[in-house]
């Protein structure tokens, strides 16, 4: 995709670009660069990026923080009529949390062959949750590749 | 097990009883009564109980809070040489978090047929994590049964 091409507001690409901006913040903080936003009625109600290093906490994935923040915004535990945009396929922990939240839709960019939730049977998601993958997958995975290349070079 | 029987310190029953005490706190706060402790070198380094209602947050399971608290105590993200005692079989989200934490051992009381992590293939746990189930399972499930009986009666 041409970086300069206009992106319609309220499109999946628009919201995924916001998630990528969150991932960039993680990258800049030397965290594995994953970002997420939660959208409800075309409005971003939560933004988060991975903070596992800064918080010294394996549970501080972008999705986990986005779920907590979105529930806080909505004043209820369940993310009905909400869509999570996340740059990387959620891991099993995050999929479990998204199941408890009964989120309506999950849209992820890059696939995570090694840690992604789609490896598991039965599906860890809530049966009513819709999943879309591959939105801006190149842009989503670019930061992650760059992060690990940089890490390896500094070894 | 006779409630009045002495329990050796540093036994699995001793630590599970501590987890049941945490579950009782959840029960008293009208939360689904699940409790957990993390033990490292025979010392309890974290205690937690389910707080999903009070915190309005599906991620606030006893285990999740115990992982975060134990990592905070240890000053590192990984729970190597730690044992989690939890009254109920962890759900998939908590199993995923315990995998990221690379916890050495998980000991749970009651089985959760519907939501427990053992339903999933491949195992969501870290390959080196040892699992023991059924320690004080009657005592562990008693509070949960009582909780749901009370709920149904109040409907």
PDB file of C-alpha atoms in Angstrom:
ATOM      1  CA  UNK A   1       0.000   0.000   0.000  1.00  0.00           C
ATOM      2  CA  UNK A   2       1.195   3.496  -0.843  1.00  0.00           C
ATOM      3  CA  UNK A   3       1.907   5.260   2.459  1.00  0.00           C
ATOM      4  CA  UNK A   4       0.722   8.544   0.944  1.00  0.00           C
ATOM      5  CA  UNK A   5      -2.606   7.213  -0.305  1.00  0.00           C
ATOM      6  CA  UNK A   6      -5.560   8.786   1.478  1.00  0.00           C
ATOM      7  CA  UNK A   7      -7.343   6.533   3.933  1.00  0.00           C
ATOM      8  CA  UNK A   8     -11.083   6.968   4.403  1.00  0.00           C
ATOM      9  CA  UNK A   9     -12.112   7.748   7.935  1.00  0.00           C
ATOM     10  CA  UNK A  10     -13.984   4.877   9.568  1.00  0.00           C
ATOM     11  CA  UNK A  11     -12.377   2.299   7.288  1.00  0.00           C
ATOM     12  CA  UNK A  12     -10.548  -0.708   8.695  1.00  0.00           C
ATOM     13  CA  UNK A  13      -7.329   0.745   7.269  1.00  0.00           C
ATOM     14  CA  UNK A  14      -7.874   4.013   9.107  1.00  0.00           C
ATOM     15  CA  UNK A  15      -8.296   2.311  12.469  1.00  0.00           C
ATOM     16  CA  UNK A  16      -5.466  -0.155  11.828  1.00  0.00           C
ATOM     17  CA  UNK A  17      -3.216   2.803  11.084  1.00  0.00           C
ATOM     18  CA  UNK A  18      -4.083   4.119  14.540  1.00  0.00           C
ATOM     19  CA  UNK A  19      -3.104   0.755  16.017  1.00  0.00           C
ATOM     20  CA  UNK A  20       0.186   0.934  14.091  1.00  0.00           C
ATOM     21  CA  UNK A  21       0.810   4.372  15.602  1.00  0.00           C
ATOM     22  CA  UNK A  22       0.423   2.742  19.008  1.00  0.00           C
ATOM     23  CA  UNK A  23       2.874   0.014  17.981  1.00  0.00           C
ATOM     24  CA  UNK A  24       5.333   2.744  17.008  1.00  0.00           C
ATOM     25  CA  UNK A  25       5.152   4.111  20.565  1.00  0.00           C
ATOM     26  CA  UNK A  26       6.069   0.649  21.864  1.00  0.00           C
ATOM     27  CA  UNK A  27       8.940   0.463  19.349  1.00  0.00           C
ATOM     28  CA  UNK A  28      10.252   3.831  20.512  1.00  0.00           C
ATOM     29  CA  UNK A  29      10.158   2.588  24.116  1.00  0.00           C
ATOM     30  CA  UNK A  30      12.115  -0.559  23.197  1.00  0.00           C
ATOM     31  CA  UNK A  31       9.075  -2.786  23.697  1.00  0.00           C
ATOM     32  CA  UNK A  32       8.008  -5.497  21.237  1.00  0.00           C
ATOM     33  CA  UNK A  33       5.990  -3.230  18.946  1.00  0.00           C
ATOM     34  CA  UNK A  34       2.352  -4.233  19.115  1.00  0.00           C
ATOM     35  CA  UNK A  35      -0.447  -1.680  19.221  1.00  0.00           C
ATOM     36  CA  UNK A  36      -4.212  -1.817  19.566  1.00  0.00           C
ATOM     37  CA  UNK A  37      -7.300   0.366  19.514  1.00  0.00           C
ATOM     38  CA  UNK A  38     -10.889  -0.436  20.458  1.00  0.00           C
ATOM     39  CA  UNK A  39     -13.580   1.149  18.293  1.00  0.00           C
ATOM     40  CA  UNK A  40     -17.235   1.507  19.237  1.00  0.00           C
ATOM     41  CA  UNK A  41     -19.679   3.281  16.878  1.00  0.00           C
ATOM     42  CA  UNK A  42     -16.768   4.521  14.750  1.00  0.00           C
ATOM     43  CA  UNK A  43     -15.166   6.118  17.772  1.00  0.00           C
ATOM     44  CA  UNK A  44     -11.845   5.074  19.281  1.00  0.00           C
ATOM     45  CA  UNK A  45     -12.603   4.427  22.954  1.00  0.00           C
ATOM     46  CA  UNK A  46      -9.237   2.905  23.935  1.00  0.00           C
ATOM     47  CA  UNK A  47      -5.657   2.950  22.678  1.00  0.00           C
ATOM     48  CA  UNK A  48      -2.793   0.882  24.035  1.00  0.00           C
ATOM     49  CA  UNK A  49       0.592  -0.549  23.232  1.00  0.00           C
ATOM     50  CA  UNK A  50       2.670  -3.328  24.673  1.00  0.00           C
ATOM     51  CA  UNK A  51       4.269  -2.370  28.004  1.00  0.00           C
ATOM     52  CA  UNK A  52       5.593  -5.685  29.287  1.00  0.00           C
ATOM     53  CA  UNK A  53       9.129  -4.383  29.800  1.00  0.00           C
ATOM     54  CA  UNK A  54       8.271  -1.045  31.343  1.00  0.00           C
ATOM     55  CA  UNK A  55       5.678  -2.567  33.680  1.00  0.00           C
ATOM     56  CA  UNK A  56       7.751  -5.693  34.223  1.00  0.00           C
ATOM     57  CA  UNK A  57       4.555  -7.657  33.665  1.00  0.00           C
ATOM     58  CA  UNK A  58       3.884 -10.392  31.135  1.00  0.00           C
ATOM     59  CA  UNK A  59       0.183  -9.545  31.204  1.00  0.00           C
ATOM     60  CA  UNK A  60       0.708  -5.976  29.916  1.00  0.00           C
ATOM     61  CA  UNK A  61       0.044  -6.790  26.257  1.00  0.00           C
ATOM     62  CA  UNK A  62      -1.554  -4.064  24.138  1.00  0.00           C
ATOM     63  CA  UNK A  63      -4.837  -5.996  23.918  1.00  0.00           C
ATOM     64  CA  UNK A  64      -5.107  -6.573  27.679  1.00  0.00           C
ATOM     65  CA  UNK A  65      -4.680  -2.902  28.395  1.00  0.00           C
ATOM     66  CA  UNK A  66      -7.086  -1.965  25.596  1.00  0.00           C
ATOM     67  CA  UNK A  67      -9.757  -4.299  27.024  1.00  0.00           C
ATOM     68  CA  UNK A  68      -9.385  -2.829  30.523  1.00  0.00           C
ATOM     69  CA  UNK A  69      -9.402   0.757  29.193  1.00  0.00           C
ATOM     70  CA  UNK A  70     -12.418   0.178  26.925  1.00  0.00           C
ATOM     71  CA  UNK A  71     -14.430  -1.418  29.743  1.00  0.00           C
ATOM     72  CA  UNK A  72     -13.516   1.494  31.957  1.00  0.00           C
ATOM     73  CA  UNK A  73     -14.707   3.925  29.277  1.00  0.00           C
ATOM     74  CA  UNK A  74     -17.970   2.052  28.729  1.00  0.00           C
ATOM     75  CA  UNK A  75     -18.634   1.454  32.417  1.00  0.00           C
ATOM     76  CA  UNK A  76     -19.355  -2.231  31.771  1.00  0.00           C
ATOM     77  CA  UNK A  77     -17.223  -5.363  31.509  1.00  0.00           C
ATOM     78  CA  UNK A  78     -18.498  -6.504  28.111  1.00  0.00           C
ATOM     79  CA  UNK A  79     -17.292  -5.111  24.805  1.00  0.00           C
ATOM     80  CA  UNK A  80     -20.491  -5.715  22.850  1.00  0.00           C
ATOM     81  CA  UNK A  81     -20.587  -3.763  19.545  1.00  0.00           C
ATOM     82  CA  UNK A  82     -16.870  -3.081  19.878  1.00  0.00           C
ATOM     83  CA  UNK A  83     -14.087  -3.914  17.431  1.00  0.00           C
ATOM     84  CA  UNK A  84     -10.490  -4.481  18.469  1.00  0.00           C
ATOM     85  CA  UNK A  85      -7.878  -3.497  15.896  1.00  0.00           C
ATOM     86  CA  UNK A  86      -4.503  -4.987  16.735  1.00  0.00           C
ATOM     87  CA  UNK A  87      -1.335  -5.056  14.654  1.00  0.00           C
ATOM     88  CA  UNK A  88      -0.442  -8.671  15.490  1.00  0.00           C
ATOM     89  CA  UNK A  89      -2.617 -11.756  15.873  1.00  0.00           C
ATOM     90  CA  UNK A  90      -3.512 -11.950  19.588  1.00  0.00           C
ATOM     91  CA  UNK A  91      -1.816 -14.588  21.727  1.00  0.00           C
ATOM     92  CA  UNK A  92      -3.782 -17.151  23.658  1.00  0.00           C
ATOM     93  CA  UNK A  93      -3.903 -15.066  26.859  1.00  0.00           C
ATOM     94  CA  UNK A  94      -5.337 -12.096  24.971  1.00  0.00           C
ATOM     95  CA  UNK A  95      -7.785 -14.318  23.066  1.00  0.00           C
ATOM     96  CA  UNK A  96      -8.978 -15.669  26.415  1.00  0.00           C
ATOM     97  CA  UNK A  97      -9.482 -12.139  27.725  1.00  0.00           C
ATOM     98  CA  UNK A  98     -11.318 -11.144  24.529  1.00  0.00           C
ATOM     99  CA  UNK A  99     -13.570 -14.174  25.013  1.00  0.00           C
ATOM    100  CA  UNK A 100     -14.456 -13.097  28.545  1.00  0.00           C
ATOM    101  CA  UNK A 101     -15.147  -9.587  27.200  1.00  0.00           C
ATOM    102  CA  UNK A 102     -17.432 -11.095  24.513  1.00  0.00           C
ATOM    103  CA  UNK A 103     -16.028  -8.600  22.024  1.00  0.00           C
ATOM    104  CA  UNK A 104     -18.027  -8.418  18.803  1.00  0.00           C
ATOM    105  CA  UNK A 105     -15.170  -8.235  16.287  1.00  0.00           C
ATOM    106  CA  UNK A 106     -11.394  -8.652  16.153  1.00  0.00           C
ATOM    107  CA  UNK A 107      -9.359  -7.313  13.244  1.00  0.00           C
ATOM    108  CA  UNK A 108      -5.661  -8.089  13.208  1.00  0.00           C
ATOM    109  CA  UNK A 109      -2.833  -7.226  10.846  1.00  0.00           C
ATOM    110  CA  UNK A 110       0.102  -9.634  10.843  1.00  0.00           C
ATOM    111  CA  UNK A 111      -0.258 -13.311  11.620  1.00  0.00           C
ATOM    112  CA  UNK A 112       1.691 -14.775  14.569  1.00  0.00           C
ATOM    113  CA  UNK A 113       2.481 -18.304  13.458  1.00  0.00           C
ATOM    114  CA  UNK A 114       4.208 -19.222  16.702  1.00  0.00           C
ATOM    115  CA  UNK A 115       2.099 -17.584  19.391  1.00  0.00           C
ATOM    116  CA  UNK A 116      -1.210 -16.714  17.708  1.00  0.00           C
ATOM    117  CA  UNK A 117      -4.503 -17.915  19.170  1.00  0.00           C
ATOM    118  CA  UNK A 118      -5.625 -19.558  15.926  1.00  0.00           C
ATOM    119  CA  UNK A 119      -3.275 -22.488  16.707  1.00  0.00           C
ATOM    120  CA  UNK A 120      -5.617 -23.624  19.475  1.00  0.00           C
ATOM    121  CA  UNK A 121      -8.537 -26.024  19.347  1.00  0.00           C
ATOM    122  CA  UNK A 122     -11.295 -25.443  20.260  1.00  0.00           C
ATOM    123  CA  UNK A 123     -11.227 -21.731  19.389  1.00  0.00           C
ATOM    124  CA  UNK A 124     -10.456 -19.744  22.536  1.00  0.00           C
ATOM    125  CA  UNK A 125     -12.763 -16.912  21.389  1.00  0.00           C
ATOM    126  CA  UNK A 126     -16.407 -16.329  22.237  1.00  0.00           C
ATOM    127  CA  UNK A 127     -18.525 -18.140  19.615  1.00  0.00           C
ATOM    128  CA  UNK A 128     -20.164 -14.888  18.470  1.00  0.00           C
ATOM    129  CA  UNK A 129     -16.883 -12.998  17.900  1.00  0.00           C
ATOM    130  CA  UNK A 130     -16.118 -12.277  14.241  1.00  0.00           C
ATOM    131  CA  UNK A 131     -12.467 -12.317  13.149  1.00  0.00           C
ATOM    132  CA  UNK A 132     -10.835 -10.561  10.196  1.00  0.00           C
ATOM    133  CA  UNK A 133      -7.116 -10.927   9.521  1.00  0.00           C
ATOM    134  CA  UNK A 134      -4.555  -9.433   7.198  1.00  0.00           C
ATOM    135  CA  UNK A 135      -5.641  -5.770   7.260  1.00  0.00           C
ATOM    136  CA  UNK A 136      -2.436  -3.776   6.550  1.00  0.00           C
ATOM    137  CA  UNK A 137      -0.425  -6.878   7.361  1.00  0.00           C
ATOM    138  CA  UNK A 138       2.790  -5.648   5.708  1.00  0.00           C
ATOM    139  CA  UNK A 139       2.769  -2.354   7.593  1.00  0.00           C
ATOM    140  CA  UNK A 140       1.829  -4.171  10.791  1.00  0.00           C
ATOM    141  CA  UNK A 141       4.664  -6.667  10.598  1.00  0.00           C
ATOM    142  CA  UNK A 142       7.276  -4.170   9.396  1.00  0.00           C
ATOM    143  CA  UNK A 143       7.867  -2.641  12.844  1.00  0.00           C
ATOM    144  CA  UNK A 144       8.153  -6.069  14.445  1.00  0.00           C
ATOM    145  CA  UNK A 145      10.714  -7.234  11.877  1.00  0.00           C
ATOM    146  CA  UNK A 146      12.670  -3.999  12.314  1.00  0.00           C
ATOM    147  CA  UNK A 147      12.569  -4.407  16.102  1.00  0.00           C
ATOM    148  CA  UNK A 148      14.029  -7.917  16.060  1.00  0.00           C
ATOM    149  CA  UNK A 149      16.618  -7.025  13.407  1.00  0.00           C
ATOM    150  CA  UNK A 150      17.781  -4.168  15.636  1.00  0.00           C
ATOM    151  CA  UNK A 151      17.847  -6.486  18.666  1.00  0.00           C
ATOM    152  CA  UNK A 152      19.931  -9.086  16.851  1.00  0.00           C
ATOM    153  CA  UNK A 153      22.359  -6.440  15.605  1.00  0.00           C
ATOM    154  CA  UNK A 154      22.883  -5.168  19.138  1.00  0.00           C
ATOM    155  CA  UNK A 155      23.775  -8.627  20.466  1.00  0.00           C
TER     156      UNK A 155
ATOM    157  CA  UNK B   1     -10.615 -33.947  54.887  1.00  0.00           C
ATOM    158  CA  UNK B   2     -11.320 -33.100  58.517  1.00  0.00           C
ATOM    159  CA  UNK B   3     -11.342 -29.305  58.813  1.00  0.00           C
ATOM    160  CA  UNK B   4      -9.767 -29.591  62.253  1.00  0.00           C
ATOM    161  CA  UNK B   5      -6.886 -31.834  61.171  1.00  0.00           C
ATOM    162  CA  UNK B   6      -3.529 -30.143  61.505  1.00  0.00           C
ATOM    163  CA  UNK B   7      -1.900 -29.143  58.225  1.00  0.00           C
ATOM    164  CA  UNK B   8       1.880 -29.221  57.971  1.00  0.00           C
ATOM    165  CA  UNK B   9       3.446 -25.929  57.079  1.00  0.00           C
ATOM    166  CA  UNK B  10       4.938 -25.946  53.577  1.00  0.00           C
ATOM    167  CA  UNK B  11       2.630 -28.705  52.399  1.00  0.00           C
ATOM    168  CA  UNK B  12       0.452 -28.302  49.315  1.00  0.00           C
ATOM    169  CA  UNK B  13      -2.584 -28.437  51.610  1.00  0.00           C
ATOM    170  CA  UNK B  14      -1.236 -25.580  53.717  1.00  0.00           C
ATOM    171  CA  UNK B  15      -0.764 -23.299  50.720  1.00  0.00           C
ATOM    172  CA  UNK B  16      -4.040 -24.343  49.097  1.00  0.00           C
ATOM    173  CA  UNK B  17      -5.794 -23.450  52.335  1.00  0.00           C
ATOM    174  CA  UNK B  18      -4.295 -19.958  51.967  1.00  0.00           C
ATOM    175  CA  UNK B  19      -5.693 -19.790  48.439  1.00  0.00           C
ATOM    176  CA  UNK B  20      -9.107 -20.859  49.801  1.00  0.00           C
ATOM    177  CA  UNK B  21      -8.898 -18.023  52.327  1.00  0.00           C
ATOM    178  CA  UNK B  22      -8.424 -15.662  49.376  1.00  0.00           C
ATOM    179  CA  UNK B  23     -11.439 -17.224  47.650  1.00  0.00           C
ATOM    180  CA  UNK B  24     -13.453 -16.580  50.812  1.00  0.00           C
ATOM    181  CA  UNK B  25     -12.609 -12.867  50.502  1.00  0.00           C
ATOM    182  CA  UNK B  26     -13.987 -12.909  46.954  1.00  0.00           C
ATOM    183  CA  UNK B  27     -17.115 -14.718  48.198  1.00  0.00           C
ATOM    184  CA  UNK B  28     -17.646 -12.106  50.899  1.00  0.00           C
ATOM    185  CA  UNK B  29     -17.358  -9.372  48.242  1.00  0.00           C
ATOM    186  CA  UNK B  30     -19.952 -11.100  46.038  1.00  0.00           C
ATOM    187  CA  UNK B  31     -17.322 -12.079  43.461  1.00  0.00           C
ATOM    188  CA  UNK B  32     -17.070 -15.551  41.925  1.00  0.00           C
ATOM    189  CA  UNK B  33     -14.959 -17.085  44.702  1.00  0.00           C
ATOM    190  CA  UNK B  34     -11.564 -18.000  43.298  1.00  0.00           C
ATOM    191  CA  UNK B  35      -8.358 -17.394  45.224  1.00  0.00           C
ATOM    192  CA  UNK B  36      -4.665 -17.826  44.507  1.00  0.00           C
ATOM    193  CA  UNK B  37      -1.257 -17.568  46.137  1.00  0.00           C
ATOM    194  CA  UNK B  38       2.198 -17.684  44.584  1.00  0.00           C
ATOM    195  CA  UNK B  39       4.864 -19.474  46.596  1.00  0.00           C
ATOM    196  CA  UNK B  40       8.610 -19.167  46.095  1.00  0.00           C
ATOM    197  CA  UNK B  41      11.050 -21.011  48.402  1.00  0.00           C
ATOM    198  CA  UNK B  42       8.195 -21.912  50.752  1.00  0.00           C
ATOM    199  CA  UNK B  43       7.257 -18.264  51.132  1.00  0.00           C
ATOM    200  CA  UNK B  44       3.995 -16.729  49.929  1.00  0.00           C
ATOM    201  CA  UNK B  45       5.051 -13.826  47.714  1.00  0.00           C
ATOM    202  CA  UNK B  46       1.619 -12.940  46.328  1.00  0.00           C
ATOM    203  CA  UNK B  47      -2.035 -13.398  47.310  1.00  0.00           C
ATOM    204  CA  UNK B  48      -5.029 -12.484  45.221  1.00  0.00           C
ATOM    205  CA  UNK B  49      -8.697 -13.151  44.665  1.00  0.00           C
ATOM    206  CA  UNK B  50     -11.070 -12.578  41.815  1.00  0.00           C
ATOM    207  CA  UNK B  51     -12.069  -8.914  41.469  1.00  0.00           C
ATOM    208  CA  UNK B  52     -13.801  -8.836  38.085  1.00  0.00           C
ATOM    209  CA  UNK B  53     -16.969  -7.221  39.470  1.00  0.00           C
ATOM    210  CA  UNK B  54     -15.341  -4.666  41.701  1.00  0.00           C
ATOM    211  CA  UNK B  55     -12.811  -3.637  39.063  1.00  0.00           C
ATOM    212  CA  UNK B  56     -15.341  -4.006  36.255  1.00  0.00           C
ATOM    213  CA  UNK B  57     -12.647  -5.859  34.352  1.00  0.00           C
ATOM    214  CA  UNK B  58     -12.776  -9.356  32.885  1.00  0.00           C
ATOM    215  CA  UNK B  59      -8.996  -9.630  33.188  1.00  0.00           C
ATOM    216  CA  UNK B  60      -9.021  -9.268  36.998  1.00  0.00           C
ATOM    217  CA  UNK B  61      -8.961 -13.000  37.738  1.00  0.00           C
ATOM    218  CA  UNK B  62      -7.131 -14.112  40.887  1.00  0.00           C
ATOM    219  CA  UNK B  63      -4.322 -15.688  38.855  1.00  0.00           C
ATOM    220  CA  UNK B  64      -3.713 -12.584  36.712  1.00  0.00           C
ATOM    221  CA  UNK B  65      -3.371 -10.405  39.764  1.00  0.00           C
ATOM    222  CA  UNK B  66      -1.191 -12.977  41.504  1.00  0.00           C
ATOM    223  CA  UNK B  67       1.161 -13.109  38.485  1.00  0.00           C
ATOM    224  CA  UNK B  68       1.478  -9.322  38.386  1.00  0.00           C
ATOM    225  CA  UNK B  69       1.998  -9.080  42.152  1.00  0.00           C
ATOM    226  CA  UNK B  70       4.570 -11.896  42.240  1.00  0.00           C
ATOM    227  CA  UNK B  71       6.567 -10.365  39.375  1.00  0.00           C
ATOM    228  CA  UNK B  72       6.462  -7.055  41.169  1.00  0.00           C
ATOM    229  CA  UNK B  73       7.760  -8.710  44.346  1.00  0.00           C
ATOM    230  CA  UNK B  74      10.547 -10.537  42.509  1.00  0.00           C
ATOM    231  CA  UNK B  75      11.519  -7.587  40.333  1.00  0.00           C
ATOM    232  CA  UNK B  76      11.455  -9.763  37.208  1.00  0.00           C
ATOM    233  CA  UNK B  77       8.775 -10.854  34.764  1.00  0.00           C
ATOM    234  CA  UNK B  78       9.412 -14.588  35.037  1.00  0.00           C
ATOM    235  CA  UNK B  79       8.111 -16.796  37.814  1.00  0.00           C
ATOM    236  CA  UNK B  80      10.885 -19.359  37.709  1.00  0.00           C
ATOM    237  CA  UNK B  81      10.957 -21.577  40.831  1.00  0.00           C
ATOM    238  CA  UNK B  82       7.491 -20.346  41.742  1.00  0.00           C
ATOM    239  CA  UNK B  83       4.336 -22.364  42.351  1.00  0.00           C
ATOM    240  CA  UNK B  84       0.834 -21.003  41.843  1.00  0.00           C
ATOM    241  CA  UNK B  85      -1.827 -22.463  44.111  1.00  0.00           C
ATOM    242  CA  UNK B  86      -5.296 -21.676  42.828  1.00  0.00           C
ATOM    243  CA  UNK B  87      -8.635 -22.999  44.017  1.00  0.00           C
ATOM    244  CA  UNK B  88     -10.077 -23.513  40.508  1.00  0.00           C
ATOM    245  CA  UNK B  89      -8.472 -24.795  37.307  1.00  0.00           C
ATOM    246  CA  UNK B  90      -7.204 -21.691  35.469  1.00  0.00           C
ATOM    247  CA  UNK B  91      -9.086 -20.515  32.400  1.00  0.00           C
ATOM    248  CA  UNK B  92      -7.405 -20.161  29.049  1.00  0.00           C
ATOM    249  CA  UNK B  93      -6.534 -16.474  29.570  1.00  0.00           C
ATOM    250  CA  UNK B  94      -4.816 -17.250  32.861  1.00  0.00           C
ATOM    251  CA  UNK B  95      -3.059 -20.280  31.367  1.00  0.00           C
ATOM    252  CA  UNK B  96      -1.732 -18.028  28.609  1.00  0.00           C
ATOM    253  CA  UNK B  97      -0.454 -15.544  31.179  1.00  0.00           C
ATOM    254  CA  UNK B  98       1.146 -18.354  33.204  1.00  0.00           C
ATOM    255  CA  UNK B  99       2.848 -19.525  30.004  1.00  0.00           C
ATOM    256  CA  UNK B 100       4.316 -16.082  29.380  1.00  0.00           C
ATOM    257  CA  UNK B 101       5.485 -16.021  33.019  1.00  0.00           C
ATOM    258  CA  UNK B 102       7.116 -19.448  32.537  1.00  0.00           C
ATOM    259  CA  UNK B 103       5.912 -20.456  35.986  1.00  0.00           C
ATOM    260  CA  UNK B 104       7.512 -23.637  37.274  1.00  0.00           C
ATOM    261  CA  UNK B 105       4.472 -25.307  38.835  1.00  0.00           C
ATOM    262  CA  UNK B 106       0.692 -24.903  38.944  1.00  0.00           C
ATOM    263  CA  UNK B 107      -1.390 -26.617  41.624  1.00  0.00           C
ATOM    264  CA  UNK B 108      -5.138 -26.283  41.370  1.00  0.00           C
ATOM    265  CA  UNK B 109      -8.019 -27.537  43.470  1.00  0.00           C
ATOM    266  CA  UNK B 110     -11.321 -27.978  41.652  1.00  0.00           C
ATOM    267  CA  UNK B 111     -11.564 -28.802  37.956  1.00  0.00           C
ATOM    268  CA  UNK B 112     -13.396 -26.361  35.649  1.00  0.00           C
ATOM    269  CA  UNK B 113     -14.932 -28.625  33.026  1.00  0.00           C
ATOM    270  CA  UNK B 114     -16.409 -25.760  31.035  1.00  0.00           C
ATOM    271  CA  UNK B 115     -13.726 -23.069  31.123  1.00  0.00           C
ATOM    272  CA  UNK B 116     -10.550 -24.844  32.224  1.00  0.00           C
ATOM    273  CA  UNK B 117      -7.359 -24.609  30.165  1.00  0.00           C
ATOM    274  CA  UNK B 118      -6.970 -28.384  29.901  1.00  0.00           C
ATOM    275  CA  UNK B 119      -9.704 -28.415  27.239  1.00  0.00           C
ATOM    276  CA  UNK B 120      -7.292 -26.812  24.760  1.00  0.00           C
ATOM    277  CA  UNK B 121      -4.889 -28.393  22.319  1.00  0.00           C
ATOM    278  CA  UNK B 122      -1.975 -27.861  22.131  1.00  0.00           C
ATOM    279  CA  UNK B 123      -1.465 -27.158  25.842  1.00  0.00           C
ATOM    280  CA  UNK B 124      -1.498 -23.399  26.399  1.00  0.00           C
ATOM    281  CA  UNK B 125       1.133 -23.736  29.146  1.00  0.00           C
ATOM    282  CA  UNK B 126       4.898 -23.394  28.893  1.00  0.00           C
ATOM    283  CA  UNK B 127       6.319 -26.861  28.123  1.00  0.00           C
ATOM    284  CA  UNK B 128       8.370 -26.886  31.331  1.00  0.00           C
ATOM    285  CA  UNK B 129       5.461 -26.068  33.653  1.00  0.00           C
ATOM    286  CA  UNK B 130       4.409 -28.912  35.928  1.00  0.00           C
ATOM    287  CA  UNK B 131       0.704 -29.259  36.778  1.00  0.00           C
ATOM    288  CA  UNK B 132      -0.904 -30.925  39.791  1.00  0.00           C
ATOM    289  CA  UNK B 133      -4.667 -31.008  40.182  1.00  0.00           C
ATOM    290  CA  UNK B 134      -7.169 -32.033  42.820  1.00  0.00           C
ATOM    291  CA  UNK B 135      -5.424 -30.707  45.955  1.00  0.00           C
ATOM    292  CA  UNK B 136      -8.289 -29.979  48.415  1.00  0.00           C
ATOM    293  CA  UNK B 137     -10.710 -30.114  45.522  1.00  0.00           C
ATOM    294  CA  UNK B 138     -13.826 -30.536  47.686  1.00  0.00           C
ATOM    295  CA  UNK B 139     -12.972 -27.537  49.865  1.00  0.00           C
ATOM    296  CA  UNK B 140     -12.019 -25.534  46.769  1.00  0.00           C
ATOM    297  CA  UNK B 141     -15.268 -26.181  44.933  1.00  0.00           C
ATOM    298  CA  UNK B 142     -17.504 -25.807  47.998  1.00  0.00           C
ATOM    299  CA  UNK B 143     -17.388 -22.000  47.996  1.00  0.00           C
ATOM    300  CA  UNK B 144     -18.120 -21.858  44.279  1.00  0.00           C
ATOM    301  CA  UNK B 145     -21.137 -24.155  44.596  1.00  0.00           C
ATOM    302  CA  UNK B 146     -22.399 -22.129  47.557  1.00  0.00           C
ATOM    303  CA  UNK B 147     -21.928 -18.900  45.586  1.00  0.00           C
ATOM    304  CA  UNK B 148     -23.986 -20.069  42.611  1.00  0.00           C
ATOM    305  CA  UNK B 149     -26.668 -21.638  44.833  1.00  0.00           C
ATOM    306  CA  UNK B 150     -27.022 -18.280  46.603  1.00  0.00           C
ATOM    307  CA  UNK B 151     -27.161 -16.471  43.242  1.00  0.00           C
ATOM    308  CA  UNK B 152     -29.887 -18.753  41.926  1.00  0.00           C
ATOM    309  CA  UNK B 153     -31.917 -18.387  45.098  1.00  0.00           C
ATOM    310  CA  UNK B 154     -31.790 -14.599  44.819  1.00  0.00           C
ATOM    311  CA  UNK B 155     -33.143 -14.609  41.243  1.00  0.00           C
TER     312      UNK B 155
END
